[in-house]
Short mmCIF file of C-alpha atoms in Angstrom, two decimals:
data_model
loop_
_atom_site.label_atom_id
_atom_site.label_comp_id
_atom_site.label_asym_id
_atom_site.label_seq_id
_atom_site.Cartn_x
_atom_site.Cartn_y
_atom_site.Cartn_z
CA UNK A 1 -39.35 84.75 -49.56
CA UNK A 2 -38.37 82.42 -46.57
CA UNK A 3 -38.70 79.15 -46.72
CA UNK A 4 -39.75 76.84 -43.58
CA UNK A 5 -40.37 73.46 -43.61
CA UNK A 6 -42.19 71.12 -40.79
CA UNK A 7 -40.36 67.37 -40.69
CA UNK A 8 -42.72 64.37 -39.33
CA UNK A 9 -40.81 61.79 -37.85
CA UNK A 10 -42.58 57.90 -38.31
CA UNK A 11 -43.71 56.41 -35.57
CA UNK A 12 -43.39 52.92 -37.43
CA UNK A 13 -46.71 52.37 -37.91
CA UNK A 14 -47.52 50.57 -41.17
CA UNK A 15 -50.45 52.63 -43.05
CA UNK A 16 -52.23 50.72 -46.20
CA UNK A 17 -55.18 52.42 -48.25
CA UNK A 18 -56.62 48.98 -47.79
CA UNK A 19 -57.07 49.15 -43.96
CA UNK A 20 -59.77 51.73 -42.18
CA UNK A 21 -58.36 53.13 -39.22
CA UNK A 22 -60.15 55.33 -36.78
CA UNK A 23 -58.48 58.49 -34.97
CA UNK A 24 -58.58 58.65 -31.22
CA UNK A 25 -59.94 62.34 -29.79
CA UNK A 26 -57.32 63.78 -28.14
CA UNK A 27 -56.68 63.84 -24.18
CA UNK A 28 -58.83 66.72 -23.24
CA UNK A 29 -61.92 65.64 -25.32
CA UNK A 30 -61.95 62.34 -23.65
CA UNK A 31 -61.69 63.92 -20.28
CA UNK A 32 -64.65 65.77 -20.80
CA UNK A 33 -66.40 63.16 -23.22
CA UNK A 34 -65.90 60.21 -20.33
CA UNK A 35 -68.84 60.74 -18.48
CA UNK A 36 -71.01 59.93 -21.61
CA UNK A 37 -68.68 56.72 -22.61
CA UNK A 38 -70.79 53.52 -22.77
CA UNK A 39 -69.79 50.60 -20.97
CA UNK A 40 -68.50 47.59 -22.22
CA UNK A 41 -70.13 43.88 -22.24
CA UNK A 42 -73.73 45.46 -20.66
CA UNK A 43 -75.38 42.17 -22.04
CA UNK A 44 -77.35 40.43 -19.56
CA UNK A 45 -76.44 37.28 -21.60
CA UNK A 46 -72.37 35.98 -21.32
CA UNK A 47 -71.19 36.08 -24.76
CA UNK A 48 -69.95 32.72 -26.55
CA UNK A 49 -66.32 31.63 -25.53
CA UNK A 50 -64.14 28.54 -26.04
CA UNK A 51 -61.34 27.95 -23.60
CA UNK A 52 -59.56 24.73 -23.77
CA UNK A 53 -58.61 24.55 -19.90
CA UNK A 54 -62.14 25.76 -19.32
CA UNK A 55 -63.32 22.40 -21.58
CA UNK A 56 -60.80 20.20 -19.95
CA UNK A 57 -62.23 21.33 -16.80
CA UNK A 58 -65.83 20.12 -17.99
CA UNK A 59 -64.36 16.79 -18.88
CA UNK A 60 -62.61 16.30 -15.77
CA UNK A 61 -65.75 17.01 -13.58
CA UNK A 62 -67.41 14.65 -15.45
CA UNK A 63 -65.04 11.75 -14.98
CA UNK A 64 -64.70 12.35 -11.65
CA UNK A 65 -68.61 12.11 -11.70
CA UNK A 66 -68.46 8.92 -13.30
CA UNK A 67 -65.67 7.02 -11.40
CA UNK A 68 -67.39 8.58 -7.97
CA UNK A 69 -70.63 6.17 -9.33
CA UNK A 70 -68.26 3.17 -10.05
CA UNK A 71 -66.56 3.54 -6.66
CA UNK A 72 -69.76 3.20 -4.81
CA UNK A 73 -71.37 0.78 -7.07
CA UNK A 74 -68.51 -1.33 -6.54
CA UNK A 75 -68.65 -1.26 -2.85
CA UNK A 76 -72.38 -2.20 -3.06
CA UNK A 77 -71.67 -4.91 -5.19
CA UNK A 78 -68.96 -6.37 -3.14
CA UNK A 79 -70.78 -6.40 -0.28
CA UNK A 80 -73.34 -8.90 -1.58
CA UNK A 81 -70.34 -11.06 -3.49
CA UNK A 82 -69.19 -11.29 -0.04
CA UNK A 83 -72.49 -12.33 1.63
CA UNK A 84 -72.82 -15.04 -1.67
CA UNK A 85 -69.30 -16.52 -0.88
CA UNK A 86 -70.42 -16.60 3.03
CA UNK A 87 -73.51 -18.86 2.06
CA UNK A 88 -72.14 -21.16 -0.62
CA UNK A 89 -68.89 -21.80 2.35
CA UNK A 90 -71.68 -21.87 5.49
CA UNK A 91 -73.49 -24.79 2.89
CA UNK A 92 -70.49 -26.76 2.20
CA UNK A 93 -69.27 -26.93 5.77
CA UNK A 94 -73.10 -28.01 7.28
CA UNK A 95 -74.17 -29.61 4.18
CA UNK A 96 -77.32 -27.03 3.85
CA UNK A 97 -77.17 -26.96 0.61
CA UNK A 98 -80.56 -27.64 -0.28
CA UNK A 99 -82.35 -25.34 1.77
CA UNK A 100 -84.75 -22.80 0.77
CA UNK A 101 -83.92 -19.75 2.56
CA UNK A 102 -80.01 -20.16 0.98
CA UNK A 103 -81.74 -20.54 -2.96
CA UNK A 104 -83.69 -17.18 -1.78
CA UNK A 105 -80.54 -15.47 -0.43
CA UNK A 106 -78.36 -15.97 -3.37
CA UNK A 107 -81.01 -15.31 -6.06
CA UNK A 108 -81.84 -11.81 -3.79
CA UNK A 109 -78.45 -10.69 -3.75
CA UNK A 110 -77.42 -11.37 -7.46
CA UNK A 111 -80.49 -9.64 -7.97
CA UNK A 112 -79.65 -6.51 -6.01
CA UNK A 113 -75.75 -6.84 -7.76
CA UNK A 114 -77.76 -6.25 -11.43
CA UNK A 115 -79.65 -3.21 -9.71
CA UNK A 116 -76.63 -2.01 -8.80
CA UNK A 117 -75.16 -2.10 -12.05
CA UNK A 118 -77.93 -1.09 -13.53
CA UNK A 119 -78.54 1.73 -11.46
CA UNK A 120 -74.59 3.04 -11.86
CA UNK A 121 -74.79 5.77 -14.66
CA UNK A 122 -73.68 8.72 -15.40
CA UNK A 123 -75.21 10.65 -18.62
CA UNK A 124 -77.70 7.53 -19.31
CA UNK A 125 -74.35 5.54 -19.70
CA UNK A 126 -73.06 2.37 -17.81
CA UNK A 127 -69.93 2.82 -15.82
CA UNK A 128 -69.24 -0.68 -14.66
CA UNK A 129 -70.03 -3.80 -17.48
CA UNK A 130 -71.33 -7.39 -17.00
CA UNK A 131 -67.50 -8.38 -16.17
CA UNK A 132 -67.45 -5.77 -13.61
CA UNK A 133 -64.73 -3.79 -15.70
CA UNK A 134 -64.74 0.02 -14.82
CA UNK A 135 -65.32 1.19 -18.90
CA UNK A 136 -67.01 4.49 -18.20
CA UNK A 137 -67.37 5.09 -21.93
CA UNK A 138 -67.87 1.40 -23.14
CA UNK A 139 -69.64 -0.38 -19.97
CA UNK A 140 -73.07 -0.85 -22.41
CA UNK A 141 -71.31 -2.94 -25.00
CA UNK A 142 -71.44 -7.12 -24.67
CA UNK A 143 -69.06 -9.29 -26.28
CA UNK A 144 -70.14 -13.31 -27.05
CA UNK A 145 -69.34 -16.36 -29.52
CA UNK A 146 -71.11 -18.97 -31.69
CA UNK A 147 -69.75 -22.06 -30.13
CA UNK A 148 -68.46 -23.72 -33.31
CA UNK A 149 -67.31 -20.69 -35.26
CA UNK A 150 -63.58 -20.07 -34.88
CA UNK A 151 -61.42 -20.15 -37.37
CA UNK A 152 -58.82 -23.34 -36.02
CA UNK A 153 -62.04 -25.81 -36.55
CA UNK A 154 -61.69 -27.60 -39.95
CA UNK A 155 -59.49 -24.78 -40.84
CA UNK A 156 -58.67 -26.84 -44.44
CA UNK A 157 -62.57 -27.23 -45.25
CA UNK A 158 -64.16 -24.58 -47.64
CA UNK A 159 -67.64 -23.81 -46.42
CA UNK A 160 -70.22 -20.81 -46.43
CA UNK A 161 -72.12 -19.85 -43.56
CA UNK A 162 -75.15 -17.89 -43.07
CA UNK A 163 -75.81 -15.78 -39.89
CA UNK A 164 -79.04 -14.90 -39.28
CA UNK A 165 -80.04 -12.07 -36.61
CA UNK A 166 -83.48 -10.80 -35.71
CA UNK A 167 -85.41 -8.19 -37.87
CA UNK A 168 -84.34 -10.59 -40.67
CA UNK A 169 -80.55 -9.08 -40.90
CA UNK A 170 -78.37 -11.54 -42.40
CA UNK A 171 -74.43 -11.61 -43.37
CA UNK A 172 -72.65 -14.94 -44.55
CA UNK A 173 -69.12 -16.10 -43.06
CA UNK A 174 -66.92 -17.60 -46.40
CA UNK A 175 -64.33 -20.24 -45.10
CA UNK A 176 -62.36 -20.94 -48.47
CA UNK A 177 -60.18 -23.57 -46.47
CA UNK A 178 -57.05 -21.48 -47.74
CA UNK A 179 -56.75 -17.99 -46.86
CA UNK A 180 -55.90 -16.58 -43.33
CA UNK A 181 -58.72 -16.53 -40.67
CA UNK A 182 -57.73 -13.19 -39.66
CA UNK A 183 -58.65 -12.07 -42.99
CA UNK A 184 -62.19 -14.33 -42.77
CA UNK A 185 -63.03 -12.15 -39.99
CA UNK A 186 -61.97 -8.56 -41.22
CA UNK A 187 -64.60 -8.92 -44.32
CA UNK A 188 -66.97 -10.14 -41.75
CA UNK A 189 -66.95 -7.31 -39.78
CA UNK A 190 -67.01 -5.06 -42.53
CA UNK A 191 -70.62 -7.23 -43.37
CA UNK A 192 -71.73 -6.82 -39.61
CA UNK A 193 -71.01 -2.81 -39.08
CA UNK A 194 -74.22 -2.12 -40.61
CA UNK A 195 -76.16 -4.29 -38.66
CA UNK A 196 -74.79 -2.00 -35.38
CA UNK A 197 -72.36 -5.14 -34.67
CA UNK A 198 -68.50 -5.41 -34.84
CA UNK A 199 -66.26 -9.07 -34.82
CA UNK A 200 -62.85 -9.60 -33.94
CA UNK A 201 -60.53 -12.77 -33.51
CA UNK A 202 -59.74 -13.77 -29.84
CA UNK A 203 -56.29 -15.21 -29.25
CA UNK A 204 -58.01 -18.88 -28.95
CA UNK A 205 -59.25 -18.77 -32.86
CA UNK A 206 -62.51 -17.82 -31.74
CA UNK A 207 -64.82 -15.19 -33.89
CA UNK A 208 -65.80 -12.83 -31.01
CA UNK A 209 -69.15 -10.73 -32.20
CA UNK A 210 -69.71 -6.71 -29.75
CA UNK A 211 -72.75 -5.80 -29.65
CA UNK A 212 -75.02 -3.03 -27.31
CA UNK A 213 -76.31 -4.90 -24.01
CA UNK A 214 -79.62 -4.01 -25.94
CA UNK A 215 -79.27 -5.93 -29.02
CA UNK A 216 -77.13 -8.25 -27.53
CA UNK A 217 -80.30 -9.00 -25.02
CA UNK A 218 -82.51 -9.52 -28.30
CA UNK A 219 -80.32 -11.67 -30.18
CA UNK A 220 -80.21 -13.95 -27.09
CA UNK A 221 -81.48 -17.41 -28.24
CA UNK A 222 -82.78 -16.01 -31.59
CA UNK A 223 -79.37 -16.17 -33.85
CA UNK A 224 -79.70 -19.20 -36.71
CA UNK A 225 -76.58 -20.54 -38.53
CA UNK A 226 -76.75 -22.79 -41.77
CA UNK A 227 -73.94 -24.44 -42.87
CA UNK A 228 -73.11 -26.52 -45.37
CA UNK A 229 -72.21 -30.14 -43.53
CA UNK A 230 -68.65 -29.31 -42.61
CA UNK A 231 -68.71 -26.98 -39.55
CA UNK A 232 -72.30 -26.85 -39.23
CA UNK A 233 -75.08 -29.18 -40.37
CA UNK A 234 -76.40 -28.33 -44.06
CA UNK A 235 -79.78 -27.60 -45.59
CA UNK A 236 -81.31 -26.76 -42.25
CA UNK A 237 -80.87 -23.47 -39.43
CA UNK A 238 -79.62 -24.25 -36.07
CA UNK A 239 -80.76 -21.63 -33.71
CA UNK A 240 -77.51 -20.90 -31.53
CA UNK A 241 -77.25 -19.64 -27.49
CA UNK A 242 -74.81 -16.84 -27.30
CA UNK A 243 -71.93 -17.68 -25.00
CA UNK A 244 -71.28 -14.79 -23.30
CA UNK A 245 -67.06 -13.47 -23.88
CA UNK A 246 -65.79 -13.80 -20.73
CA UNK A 247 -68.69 -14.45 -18.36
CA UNK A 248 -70.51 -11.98 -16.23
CA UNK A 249 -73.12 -11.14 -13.18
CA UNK A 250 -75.80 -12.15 -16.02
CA UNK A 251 -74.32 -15.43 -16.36
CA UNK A 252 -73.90 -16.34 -12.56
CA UNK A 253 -75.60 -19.29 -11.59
CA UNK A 254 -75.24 -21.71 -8.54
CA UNK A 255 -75.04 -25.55 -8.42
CA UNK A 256 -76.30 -26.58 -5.34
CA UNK A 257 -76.23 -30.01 -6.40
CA UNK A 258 -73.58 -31.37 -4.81
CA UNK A 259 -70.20 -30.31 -3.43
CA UNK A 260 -68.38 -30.21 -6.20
CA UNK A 261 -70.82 -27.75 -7.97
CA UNK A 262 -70.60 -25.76 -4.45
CA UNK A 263 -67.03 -25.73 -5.04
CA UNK A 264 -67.51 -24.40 -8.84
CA UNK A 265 -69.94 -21.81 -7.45
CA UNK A 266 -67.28 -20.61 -4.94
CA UNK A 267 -64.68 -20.52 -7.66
CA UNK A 268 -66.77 -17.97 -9.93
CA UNK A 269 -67.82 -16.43 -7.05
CA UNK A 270 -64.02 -15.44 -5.94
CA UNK A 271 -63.41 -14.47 -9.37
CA UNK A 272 -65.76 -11.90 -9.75
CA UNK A 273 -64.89 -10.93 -6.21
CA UNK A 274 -61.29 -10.61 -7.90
CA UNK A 275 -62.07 -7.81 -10.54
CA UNK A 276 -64.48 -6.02 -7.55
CA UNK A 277 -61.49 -5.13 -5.78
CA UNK A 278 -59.24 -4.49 -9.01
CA UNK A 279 -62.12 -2.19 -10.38
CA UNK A 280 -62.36 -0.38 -7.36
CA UNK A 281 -58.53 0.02 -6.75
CA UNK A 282 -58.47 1.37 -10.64
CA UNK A 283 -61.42 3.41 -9.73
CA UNK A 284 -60.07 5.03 -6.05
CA UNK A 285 -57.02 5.65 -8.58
CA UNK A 286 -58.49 7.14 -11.27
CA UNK A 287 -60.23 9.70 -9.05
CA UNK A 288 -57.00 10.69 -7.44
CA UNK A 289 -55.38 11.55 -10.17
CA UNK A 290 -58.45 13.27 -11.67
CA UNK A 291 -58.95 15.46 -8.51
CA UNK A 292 -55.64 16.52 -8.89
CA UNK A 293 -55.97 17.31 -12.52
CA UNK A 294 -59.24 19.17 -11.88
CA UNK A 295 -57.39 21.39 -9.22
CA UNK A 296 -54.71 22.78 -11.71
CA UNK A 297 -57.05 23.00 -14.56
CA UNK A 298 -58.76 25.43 -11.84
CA UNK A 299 -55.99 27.33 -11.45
CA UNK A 300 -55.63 27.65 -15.33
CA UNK A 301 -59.42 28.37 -16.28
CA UNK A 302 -59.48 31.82 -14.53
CA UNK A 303 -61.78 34.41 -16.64
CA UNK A 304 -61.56 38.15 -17.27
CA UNK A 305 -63.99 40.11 -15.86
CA UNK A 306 -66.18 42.65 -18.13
CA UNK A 307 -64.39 44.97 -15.36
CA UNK A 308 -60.61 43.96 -16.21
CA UNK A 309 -61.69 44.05 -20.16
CA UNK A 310 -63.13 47.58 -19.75
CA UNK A 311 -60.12 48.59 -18.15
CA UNK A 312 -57.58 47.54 -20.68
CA UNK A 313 -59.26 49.34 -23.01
CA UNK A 314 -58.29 52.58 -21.47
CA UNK A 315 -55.28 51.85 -20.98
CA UNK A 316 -54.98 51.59 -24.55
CA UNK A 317 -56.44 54.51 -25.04
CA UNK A 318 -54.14 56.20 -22.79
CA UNK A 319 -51.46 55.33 -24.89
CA UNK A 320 -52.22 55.72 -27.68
CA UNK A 321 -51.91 59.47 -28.07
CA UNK A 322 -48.62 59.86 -30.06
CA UNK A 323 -50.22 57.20 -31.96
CA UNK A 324 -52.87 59.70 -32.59
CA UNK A 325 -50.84 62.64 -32.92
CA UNK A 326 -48.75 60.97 -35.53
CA UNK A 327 -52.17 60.84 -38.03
CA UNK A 328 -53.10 64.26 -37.02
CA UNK A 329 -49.68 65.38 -38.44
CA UNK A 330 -49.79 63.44 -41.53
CA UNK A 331 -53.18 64.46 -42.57
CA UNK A 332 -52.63 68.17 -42.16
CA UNK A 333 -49.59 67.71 -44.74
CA UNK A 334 -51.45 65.59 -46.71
CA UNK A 335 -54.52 68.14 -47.00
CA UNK A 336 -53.41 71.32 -46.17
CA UNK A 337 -51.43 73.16 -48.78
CA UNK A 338 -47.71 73.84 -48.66
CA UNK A 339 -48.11 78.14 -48.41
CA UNK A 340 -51.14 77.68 -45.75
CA UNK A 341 -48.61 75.60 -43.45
CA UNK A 342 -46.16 78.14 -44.12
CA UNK A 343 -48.07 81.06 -43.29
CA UNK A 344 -49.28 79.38 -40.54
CA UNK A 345 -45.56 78.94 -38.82
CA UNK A 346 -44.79 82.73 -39.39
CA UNK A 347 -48.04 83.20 -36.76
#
């Protein structure tokens, strides 16, 4: 009796009995059968994706938002800094000082500067702080002091201090008159970060307290200290004014009084003038470099189509008929026994 044999050659394709595989029809059944094929991503609603260019893109368009506020905020606010200055010179030089419509003028146009700033959000959040520092992320935040708590005052006296806020929050400040202030102030702000407050050493010795402008507007004349005699009085509570960390818009005030305090006025004046133009230079800069960003990440965020997906599908599909061909083959030796195949050849 002859004996024939078929050989199947691998295709290297890796079959386990844990994995489920699916065989393709062949190339005439899915030229008849592609009429009737359903179409791919038919949703009316875009299913969920992440892309990170795509969320990079989101950020950037935001920022540029943001800084796009700051930059005209800050040219609003400059303006009436400038008209300020003009007065407080125009009152030195004629000695006009006192009059009424120059009290009105200044008091109008630091009132339209806190509008401004007010006004400059993005998201419900500040752009531009007190200081007029572009912080798009941390404009809302106020930093002040306790004149007479620092750390270099009476450095070598032990004494405890209580702090007490509004809503009857209270943390206490332990001077042991030997350890390191930095260390005083670390396990103070440990005591403080559940009150929604944070404190940090400035560079003079003095304890520096962050706050939101919120709070920080209703602690404002309502924080009491008790000492114990050394740095503060003892047995009674001293109710303390925040001094603002640096100075702001908030804090802006005009002596009129004479020319030296018109001189003083016209120094503060030029400062915050100063950080206008720095913050809008940082600003015009920040939203160059963003733009620029924004157009590669463009570039980069490009989507498929439900079209283009559809139509790499078939040409998987296309190609995948030796693929198929391959399981065809192995199944019929598999299942089909050894004298059928033969007898099968002969015909």
């Amino acid at each position: 009796m002859a004996m024939s044999t078929i050989e199947v050659r691998p295709h290297n394709v890796a079959l386990t009995t844990h994995s489920q595989t699916s065989i393709s029809p062949s190339r005439s059944a899915q030229s008849h059968s592609e009429g009737h094929r359903p179409k791919l991503l038919t949703h009316n609603n875009a299913p969920a994706s992440f892309s990170v260019s795509g969320m990079l893109l989101t950020q950037g368009q935001q920022n540029a938002t943001s800084v796009q506020i700051a930059v005209r905020s800050y040219q609003l606010v400059g303006g009436e800094l400038s008209k300020i200055k003009q007065g407080l010179t125009s009152a030195m030089q004629l000695g006009s000082a006192q009059s009424p419509s120059l009290q009105q003028g200044l008091l109008a146009a630091k009132k339209t500067i806190e509008q401004t700033l007010e006004a400059a959000r993005f998201d419900g959040k500040k752009v531009i702080d007190n200081q007029l520092e572009l912080k798009i992320n941390r404009a809302d935040l106020r930093r002040f002091s306790i004149p007479g708590l620092d750390i270099n005052r009476l450095s070598d006296k032990a004494e405890q201090i209580r702090l007490d806020f509004p809503q009857g929050h209270s943390v206490m400040v332990e001077f042991d008159g030997q350890s390191d202030g930095s260390q005083v102030v670390k396990m103070l702000d440990r005591s403080l970060i559940p009150l929604g407050l944070r404190a940090s050493l400035s560079q003079q010795g003095s304890i520096i307290f962050e706050a939101s402008e919120k709070a920080y507007g209703q602690m404002h004349k309502q924080v009491r200290v008790t000492g114990q005699g050394h740095r503060f009085p003892a047995g009674q509570s001293n109710i303390m004014t925040l001094q603002a960390e640096p100075e702001g818009i908030a804090e802006l005030s005009f002596d009129l009084g004479s020319r030296e305090g018109l001189k003083r006025s016209i120094a503060k004046v030029n400062k915050l003038l100063w950080q206008t133009r720095t913050g809008l230079e940082q600003a015009n800069s920040i939203k160059a470099e963003l733009n620029g960003q924004i157009q590669t990440l463009h570039q980069q965020a490009s989507v498929i189509s439900p079209d283009q997906v559809e139509e790499k599908f078939k040409t998987l599909n296309l190609h995948s008929g030796s693929f198929s061909s391959a399981l065809m083959a192995l199944s019929a030796q598999a299942n089909v026994k050894r004298h059928s195949v033969v007898a099968l050849l002969r015909n």
